[in-house]
Short mmCIF file of C-alpha atoms and ligand atoms in Angstrom, two decimals:
data_model
loop_
_atom_site.label_atom_id
_atom_site.label_comp_id
_atom_site.label_asym_id
_atom_site.label_seq_id
_atom_site.Cartn_x
_atom_site.Cartn_y
_atom_site.Cartn_z
CA MET A 33 1.25 -22.32 -0.27
CA SER A 34 1.70 -18.60 0.10
CA THR A 35 -0.79 -18.07 2.91
CA ILE A 36 -0.14 -14.99 4.97
CA THR A 37 0.97 -17.22 7.84
CA ASN A 38 3.52 -19.03 5.66
CA ILE A 39 4.87 -15.78 4.28
CA CYS A 40 5.32 -14.43 7.81
CA ILE A 41 7.14 -17.60 8.86
CA GLU A 42 9.47 -17.24 5.87
CA ARG A 43 10.17 -13.61 6.65
CA LEU A 44 10.83 -14.33 10.32
CA ASN A 45 13.25 -17.08 9.29
CA GLU A 46 15.26 -14.47 7.39
CA LEU A 47 16.07 -12.76 10.70
CA ASN A 48 19.02 -14.21 12.56
CA ALA A 49 18.85 -14.89 16.29
CA SER A 50 20.44 -11.58 17.33
CA GLN A 51 17.89 -9.66 15.24
CA ARG A 52 14.75 -11.30 16.58
CA ARG A 53 12.66 -9.21 18.98
CA PHE A 54 10.28 -10.50 21.62
CA LEU A 55 7.82 -8.90 23.97
CA ARG A 56 8.17 -9.98 27.55
CA ASP A 57 6.26 -9.28 30.73
CA CYS A 58 7.95 -6.53 32.73
CA GLU A 59 6.13 -5.91 35.95
CA PRO A 60 6.82 -2.52 37.55
CA VAL A 61 7.96 -3.02 41.15
CA SER A 62 9.23 0.49 41.95
CA PRO A 63 10.22 3.48 39.79
CA VAL A 64 13.57 1.77 39.13
CA GLN A 65 12.79 -1.93 39.54
CA VAL A 66 11.16 -4.45 37.23
CA ARG A 67 10.15 -8.04 37.79
CA VAL A 68 10.82 -10.36 34.86
CA ASP A 69 10.33 -14.15 34.89
CA GLY A 70 9.86 -14.13 38.64
CA LYS A 71 13.01 -12.17 39.44
CA ASN A 72 13.47 -8.52 40.46
CA TYR A 73 15.99 -6.36 38.63
CA LEU A 74 17.31 -2.88 39.16
CA SER A 75 16.47 -1.15 35.89
CA PHE A 76 18.60 1.30 33.94
CA ALA A 77 16.43 0.93 30.88
CA GLY A 78 13.41 3.19 31.34
CA ASN A 79 12.69 6.78 30.34
CA ASP A 80 11.13 7.84 33.63
CA TYR A 81 14.11 10.15 34.25
CA LEU A 82 12.47 12.18 36.99
CA GLY A 83 10.76 9.26 38.70
CA LEU A 84 7.36 10.89 38.26
CA ARG A 85 5.39 8.00 36.80
CA MET A 86 4.86 6.46 40.25
CA HIS A 87 4.76 9.70 42.22
CA PRO A 88 1.70 9.38 44.49
CA ALA A 89 0.37 12.84 43.63
CA VAL A 90 0.77 12.21 39.90
CA VAL A 91 -1.04 8.87 40.16
CA ASP A 92 -3.76 10.32 42.41
CA ALA A 93 -4.44 13.17 39.99
CA GLY A 94 -5.28 10.56 37.36
CA VAL A 95 -7.30 8.34 39.68
CA ASN A 96 -9.48 11.23 40.84
CA VAL A 97 -10.21 12.37 37.32
CA ALA A 98 -10.94 8.82 36.11
CA THR A 99 -13.52 8.51 38.89
CA HIS A 100 -15.34 11.59 37.59
CA TYR A 101 -14.83 11.45 33.84
CA GLY A 102 -14.36 7.75 33.16
CA ALA A 103 -11.68 5.58 31.65
CA GLY A 104 -11.67 6.97 28.10
CA SER A 105 -12.38 10.21 26.29
CA GLY A 106 -15.09 8.62 24.17
CA ALA A 107 -14.34 10.38 20.88
CA SER A 108 -11.75 12.27 18.88
CA ARG A 109 -10.99 15.78 20.14
CA LEU A 110 -12.86 17.52 17.31
CA VAL A 111 -16.00 15.51 18.06
CA THR A 112 -16.73 15.21 21.81
CA GLY A 113 -13.39 13.98 23.18
CA ASN A 114 -11.97 17.39 24.08
CA HIS A 115 -12.56 17.04 27.83
CA PRO A 116 -11.75 19.87 30.28
CA LEU A 117 -8.29 18.52 31.18
CA TYR A 118 -6.88 19.47 27.76
CA GLY A 119 -7.11 23.23 28.27
CA PRO A 120 -5.00 23.48 31.44
CA LEU A 121 -2.53 20.88 30.16
CA GLU A 122 -1.98 22.73 26.88
CA ALA A 123 -1.67 26.06 28.68
CA ALA A 124 0.97 24.53 30.98
CA LEU A 125 2.86 23.05 28.01
CA ALA A 126 2.86 26.37 26.15
CA GLU A 127 4.21 28.08 29.26
CA TYR A 128 6.83 25.36 29.72
CA LYS A 129 8.07 25.73 26.11
CA HIS A 130 7.64 29.54 26.02
CA THR A 131 5.24 29.48 23.08
CA GLU A 132 1.83 31.01 22.41
CA ALA A 133 0.11 27.66 22.24
CA ALA A 134 0.43 23.90 22.45
CA LEU A 135 -1.53 20.96 21.07
CA VAL A 136 -1.65 17.55 22.72
CA PHE A 137 -1.62 14.46 20.48
CA GLY A 138 -2.16 10.80 21.34
CA SER A 139 1.60 10.17 21.55
CA GLY A 140 4.93 11.68 20.58
CA TYR A 141 4.90 9.48 17.50
CA LEU A 142 1.53 10.85 16.44
CA ALA A 143 2.63 14.42 17.17
CA ASN A 144 5.71 14.09 14.97
CA ILE A 145 4.00 12.48 12.00
CA GLY A 146 1.16 14.97 12.32
CA VAL A 147 3.26 18.10 12.44
CA VAL A 148 5.74 17.15 9.72
CA ALA A 149 3.09 15.87 7.30
CA SER A 150 0.83 18.91 7.89
CA LEU A 151 3.45 21.61 7.48
CA MET A 152 5.52 20.17 4.66
CA GLY A 153 4.54 18.94 1.19
CA GLU A 154 5.70 18.33 -2.34
CA GLY A 155 8.27 20.94 -3.41
CA ASP A 156 9.47 21.41 0.17
CA LEU A 157 12.67 20.16 1.77
CA ILE A 158 13.09 18.50 5.15
CA LEU A 159 16.67 18.63 6.38
CA ALA A 160 17.03 16.20 9.27
CA ASP A 161 19.91 15.12 11.48
CA LYS A 162 21.11 11.64 10.51
CA LEU A 163 20.03 10.24 13.89
CA VAL A 164 16.55 11.71 14.30
CA HIS A 165 13.84 9.40 15.61
CA ALA A 166 12.01 7.05 13.25
CA CYS A 167 8.70 8.90 13.63
CA ILE A 168 10.17 12.08 12.13
CA LEU A 169 11.27 10.08 9.09
CA ASP A 170 7.81 8.51 8.88
CA GLY A 171 6.28 11.99 8.99
CA ALA A 172 8.65 13.10 6.23
CA ARG A 173 7.53 10.18 4.06
CA LEU A 174 3.87 10.96 4.65
CA SER A 175 4.42 14.62 3.78
CA GLY A 176 5.63 14.01 0.23
CA ALA A 177 8.46 16.53 0.77
CA THR A 178 12.07 15.76 -0.17
CA LEU A 179 14.11 14.46 2.76
CA LYS A 180 17.84 15.08 3.07
CA ARG A 181 19.96 14.15 6.07
CA PHE A 182 22.91 16.03 7.53
CA LYS A 183 25.67 14.28 9.46
CA HIS A 184 24.89 13.88 13.12
CA ASN A 185 25.19 17.19 14.98
CA ASP A 186 27.14 18.65 12.07
CA ALA A 187 25.82 22.18 11.46
CA ALA A 188 28.55 22.77 8.85
CA HIS A 189 27.16 19.87 6.81
CA ALA A 190 23.64 21.23 7.19
CA GLN A 191 24.95 24.56 5.90
CA THR A 192 26.56 22.90 2.88
CA LEU A 193 23.27 21.19 2.02
CA LEU A 194 21.35 24.45 2.42
CA GLN A 195 23.78 26.31 0.17
CA ALA A 196 23.50 23.61 -2.48
CA HIS A 197 19.77 22.98 -2.37
CA ARG A 198 17.81 25.75 -0.64
CA SER A 199 16.90 27.58 -3.83
CA ALA A 200 15.29 24.50 -5.41
CA TYR A 201 12.60 24.30 -2.74
CA ARG A 202 9.70 26.40 -1.49
CA HIS A 203 9.82 25.80 2.28
CA VAL A 204 12.62 24.15 4.27
CA LEU A 205 12.28 22.55 7.70
CA ILE A 206 15.43 21.75 9.68
CA VAL A 207 14.70 18.99 12.19
CA THR A 208 16.74 17.79 15.11
CA GLU A 209 16.40 16.52 18.67
CA SER A 210 17.43 18.54 21.70
CA ILE A 211 18.87 15.38 23.30
CA PHE A 212 19.32 12.31 21.13
CA SER A 213 17.43 9.26 22.26
CA MET A 214 20.10 6.62 21.69
CA ASP A 215 23.26 8.70 22.31
CA GLY A 216 22.22 11.20 24.95
CA ASP A 217 24.17 13.99 23.28
CA ARG A 218 22.84 17.48 22.50
CA ALA A 219 22.23 19.17 19.17
CA PRO A 220 24.04 22.40 18.23
CA LEU A 221 20.79 24.36 18.55
CA VAL A 222 22.37 27.81 18.42
CA GLU A 223 24.13 27.08 15.13
CA LEU A 224 21.09 25.37 13.59
CA SER A 225 18.85 28.24 14.63
CA LYS A 226 21.23 30.72 13.00
CA LEU A 227 21.32 28.63 9.81
CA ALA A 228 17.53 28.51 9.74
CA ARG A 229 17.37 32.31 9.91
CA GLU A 230 20.08 32.83 7.28
CA HIS A 231 18.51 30.42 4.80
CA HIS A 232 14.86 31.27 5.40
CA ALA A 233 14.24 27.83 6.82
CA TRP A 234 12.21 26.79 9.87
CA LEU A 235 13.60 24.90 12.85
CA MET A 236 11.79 22.07 14.60
CA VAL A 237 13.24 20.47 17.73
CA ASP A 238 12.01 17.22 19.27
CA ASP A 239 12.53 17.54 23.03
CA ALA A 240 11.35 14.01 23.87
CA HIS A 241 14.32 13.41 26.18
CA GLY A 242 14.47 16.82 27.83
CA LEU A 243 14.33 16.95 31.63
CA GLY A 244 12.45 20.24 31.83
CA GLU A 245 15.42 22.48 31.18
CA ASP A 246 15.29 25.74 29.20
CA TYR A 247 17.32 25.94 26.00
CA GLU A 248 19.28 28.84 24.57
CA VAL A 249 17.16 29.03 21.43
CA GLN A 250 13.49 29.24 20.61
CA PRO A 251 12.78 27.10 17.53
CA ASP A 252 9.68 27.62 15.37
CA ILE A 253 8.28 24.32 16.58
CA TRP A 254 8.81 22.22 19.66
CA VAL A 255 7.68 18.60 19.71
CA GLY A 256 7.72 16.51 22.84
CA THR A 257 6.27 13.56 24.67
CA LEU A 258 4.39 13.19 27.93
CA SER A 259 5.75 9.65 28.30
CA LYS A 260 9.36 10.14 29.37
CA ALA A 261 10.37 12.76 31.96
CA ILE A 262 6.67 13.60 32.41
CA GLY A 263 6.02 9.96 33.26
CA GLY A 264 2.65 9.44 31.56
CA TYR A 265 1.49 9.11 28.00
CA GLY A 266 0.80 11.42 25.05
CA GLY A 267 2.68 13.88 22.86
CA TYR A 268 2.57 17.57 22.10
CA VAL A 269 3.53 20.31 19.68
CA ALA A 270 4.24 23.81 21.02
CA ALA A 271 4.37 26.76 18.60
CA SER A 272 2.63 29.99 17.62
CA ASN A 273 -1.17 30.21 17.61
CA PRO A 274 -1.47 29.99 13.81
CA VAL A 275 0.75 26.88 13.65
CA ILE A 276 -1.37 25.20 16.31
CA ASP A 277 -4.61 26.25 14.53
CA LEU A 278 -3.27 24.85 11.28
CA LEU A 279 -2.44 21.53 12.96
CA THR A 280 -5.89 21.40 14.51
CA ASN A 281 -7.29 21.65 10.98
CA HIS A 282 -4.82 19.49 9.08
CA ALA A 283 -3.02 16.98 11.33
CA ARG A 284 -4.59 13.66 10.44
CA SER A 285 -3.01 11.92 13.43
CA LEU A 286 -4.94 14.36 15.65
CA ILE A 287 -8.20 14.50 13.72
CA PHE A 288 -8.68 10.78 13.12
CA SER A 289 -7.64 9.45 16.51
CA THR A 290 -9.47 9.35 19.84
CA GLY A 291 -8.56 11.89 22.50
CA LEU A 292 -6.40 10.82 25.42
CA PRO A 293 -8.19 9.55 28.53
CA PRO A 294 -8.91 12.45 30.91
CA ALA A 295 -6.89 10.74 33.66
CA VAL A 296 -3.81 10.65 31.45
CA CYS A 297 -4.00 14.42 30.91
CA ALA A 298 -4.57 15.05 34.62
CA SER A 299 -1.48 13.04 35.58
CA ALA A 300 0.63 14.79 32.94
CA LEU A 301 -0.46 18.17 34.26
CA ALA A 302 0.47 17.17 37.82
CA ALA A 303 3.83 15.81 36.65
CA LEU A 304 4.61 19.02 34.75
CA ARG A 305 4.09 20.96 37.95
CA PHE A 306 6.53 18.72 39.84
CA MET A 307 9.03 18.97 37.03
CA LYS A 308 9.00 22.74 37.44
CA ALA A 309 8.75 22.89 41.23
CA GLU A 310 11.45 20.28 41.89
CA PRO A 311 14.35 20.93 39.49
CA GLU A 312 16.57 18.88 41.80
CA ARG A 313 15.02 15.77 40.22
CA ALA A 314 16.61 16.60 36.86
CA ASP A 315 19.90 17.47 38.54
CA LYS A 316 19.97 14.13 40.31
CA ALA A 317 19.38 12.11 37.13
CA SER A 318 22.06 14.08 35.23
CA ASN A 319 24.52 13.82 38.11
CA HIS A 320 24.12 10.04 38.19
CA ALA A 321 24.81 9.89 34.44
CA ARG A 322 27.88 12.12 34.74
CA HIS A 323 29.24 10.14 37.69
CA PHE A 324 28.76 6.91 35.73
CA THR A 325 30.64 8.20 32.67
CA LYS A 326 33.50 9.50 34.81
CA GLU A 327 33.84 6.16 36.62
CA LEU A 328 33.92 4.24 33.35
CA GLY A 329 36.18 6.67 31.48
CA LEU A 330 33.48 7.52 28.91
CA SER A 331 32.89 10.96 27.46
CA LEU A 332 31.02 13.04 30.00
CA ALA A 333 27.24 12.50 29.92
CA GLU A 334 25.23 15.45 28.56
CA SER A 335 21.84 14.14 29.70
CA ALA A 336 20.32 11.22 31.60
CA ILE A 337 21.11 8.84 28.71
CA VAL A 338 24.47 7.09 28.32
CA PRO A 339 25.28 4.73 25.44
CA LEU A 340 27.67 1.92 26.26
CA ILE A 341 28.61 0.94 22.71
CA THR A 342 29.79 -2.65 22.30
CA GLY A 343 29.76 -2.92 18.49
CA SER A 344 28.08 -6.14 17.44
CA ALA A 345 24.51 -7.06 18.33
CA GLU A 346 25.86 -10.27 19.90
CA SER A 347 28.24 -8.42 22.23
CA ALA A 348 25.49 -6.05 23.36
CA LEU A 349 23.18 -8.97 24.07
CA ALA A 350 25.96 -10.81 25.93
CA LEU A 351 26.67 -7.82 28.18
CA SER A 352 22.99 -7.36 28.85
CA GLU A 353 22.73 -11.05 29.87
CA LYS A 354 25.81 -10.74 32.06
CA LEU A 355 24.35 -7.76 33.93
CA LYS A 356 21.19 -9.75 34.54
CA THR A 357 23.22 -12.18 36.61
CA HIS A 358 24.07 -9.16 38.80
CA GLY A 359 20.38 -8.30 39.12
CA ILE A 360 20.60 -5.38 36.68
CA TRP A 361 18.34 -4.75 33.71
CA ALA A 362 19.93 -2.88 30.80
CA THR A 363 18.45 -3.36 27.37
CA ALA A 364 20.62 -4.07 24.33
CA ILE A 365 19.76 -1.75 21.45
CA ARG A 366 20.63 -3.19 18.08
CA PRO A 367 20.50 -2.22 14.41
CA PRO A 368 18.27 -1.13 12.74
CA THR A 369 17.34 1.01 15.76
CA VAL A 370 20.96 2.23 15.80
CA PRO A 371 23.52 2.28 12.92
CA ALA A 372 25.36 -0.94 11.98
CA ASN A 373 28.21 -1.91 14.34
CA THR A 374 27.07 0.48 17.07
CA ALA A 375 24.92 -1.94 19.07
CA ARG A 376 24.91 -0.80 22.66
CA LEU A 377 23.43 -0.86 26.05
CA ARG A 378 21.35 2.26 26.33
CA LEU A 379 21.65 3.14 30.01
CA THR A 380 19.32 5.67 31.54
CA PHE A 381 19.47 7.26 34.95
CA SER A 382 16.58 8.38 37.10
CA ALA A 383 16.16 10.71 40.04
CA GLU A 384 14.83 7.63 41.84
CA HIS A 385 18.13 5.75 41.58
CA SER A 386 20.19 5.98 44.76
CA ASP A 387 23.94 6.56 44.70
CA GLU A 388 24.39 2.96 45.87
CA GLU A 389 22.31 1.64 42.98
CA VAL A 390 24.40 3.56 40.47
CA GLN A 391 27.51 2.18 42.16
CA ALA A 392 26.11 -1.35 41.80
CA LEU A 393 25.76 -0.76 38.05
CA ILE A 394 29.32 0.55 37.79
CA SER A 395 30.72 -2.45 39.68
CA ALA A 396 28.72 -4.94 37.63
CA ILE A 397 29.91 -3.44 34.33
CA LYS A 398 33.52 -3.35 35.50
CA ALA A 399 33.26 -7.01 36.55
CA ALA A 400 31.71 -7.97 33.19
CA GLN A 401 34.42 -6.10 31.28
CA LYS A 402 37.15 -7.86 33.31
CA ASP A 403 35.57 -11.23 32.51
CA ALA A 404 35.50 -10.38 28.83
CA ILE A 405 39.25 -9.71 28.63
C1 PLP B 92 10.15 8.37 22.34
C2 PLP B 92 10.33 9.35 21.25
C3 PLP B 92 9.25 9.77 20.46
C4 PLP B 92 7.91 9.10 20.55
O1 PLP B 92 7.22 9.50 21.67
P1 PLP B 92 6.06 8.54 22.23
O2 PLP B 92 5.28 9.44 23.11
O3 PLP B 92 6.74 7.43 22.94
O4 PLP B 92 5.29 8.06 21.03
C5 PLP B 92 9.46 10.78 19.56
N1 PLP B 92 10.67 11.34 19.39
C6 PLP B 92 11.73 10.94 20.09
C7 PLP B 92 13.05 11.60 19.88
C8 PLP B 92 11.60 9.92 21.04
O5 PLP B 92 12.66 9.50 21.72
#
């Protein structure tokens, strides 16, 4: 019988063991420790690069606001959910990204699908880096625009595509990430910005994995998240006033979704201030990543993210399991999240890791690699 339950069982059976995904309880113990199945692990698998999500002042800012304004926002922003924490947070985000304005969405995912689907439509072209995040591709699908991909970080390929196809479309949006989520490398923003100007295209950069740094270019649109270096939850778009006004009127993922809880905005605002006032946090996370890549003979880290590519999904899972025996948590990332045969451990470094903890990771990986030979 093709009940929905039976169909789901059949479809799950089509996945092999290394493809199956499971949710598991991960109890936060410290900014860099998780407790899983009754055991504590040192984690190199989070996105809290600056260690701000457990910063007492960041947490307190949220607690105080929750006491006054409650647990939720009660409505979408255009109805009655636009509580007084949004204004200062958006002003701080616009200042941070050097734009006229910013608009906070429920998450980075919602920001990306909202901005891409609102600005682009049928007859337009979206030119995206091969490795951009899934939510940008989902936004492209929703928009009805044509999507073409250029080879990862290959501005020359983007140029070739523009030369061949620009004239067939009305508007063109070039989309990339400042720092790529699964590889930790940086986009050629200067070249892409130049291409955008030369071909009358717009440039959008997703800065989800930025650590608060300034970049050498100012794209037409910044997208970002409040959930990684900023340590909380939510997403944003930063751009000119008219772009933000347009999104306020057209972005369905903003209009038809409840506003963020006031406490969440208050914590993000506090975290943004620490991000700016304490740049040594970003330096520490990047230094850990660079030290790690030097010790393991990998190409020098360009961010707080380092991929340790193993190839097959099985080998990534095996290395992850091996590290667990050393008390280290490093998540295996497998296709389809990453391209076929590039399964990896995605290691992330935080300002809250000590030098000794990074050394423990290095030693554990070296021991695991020796065992594997
Ligand atoms: C994490 C991420 C997002 C989604 O942000 P959330 O706030 O987690 O929804 C968007 N883009 C990129 C590049 C990301 O890594």
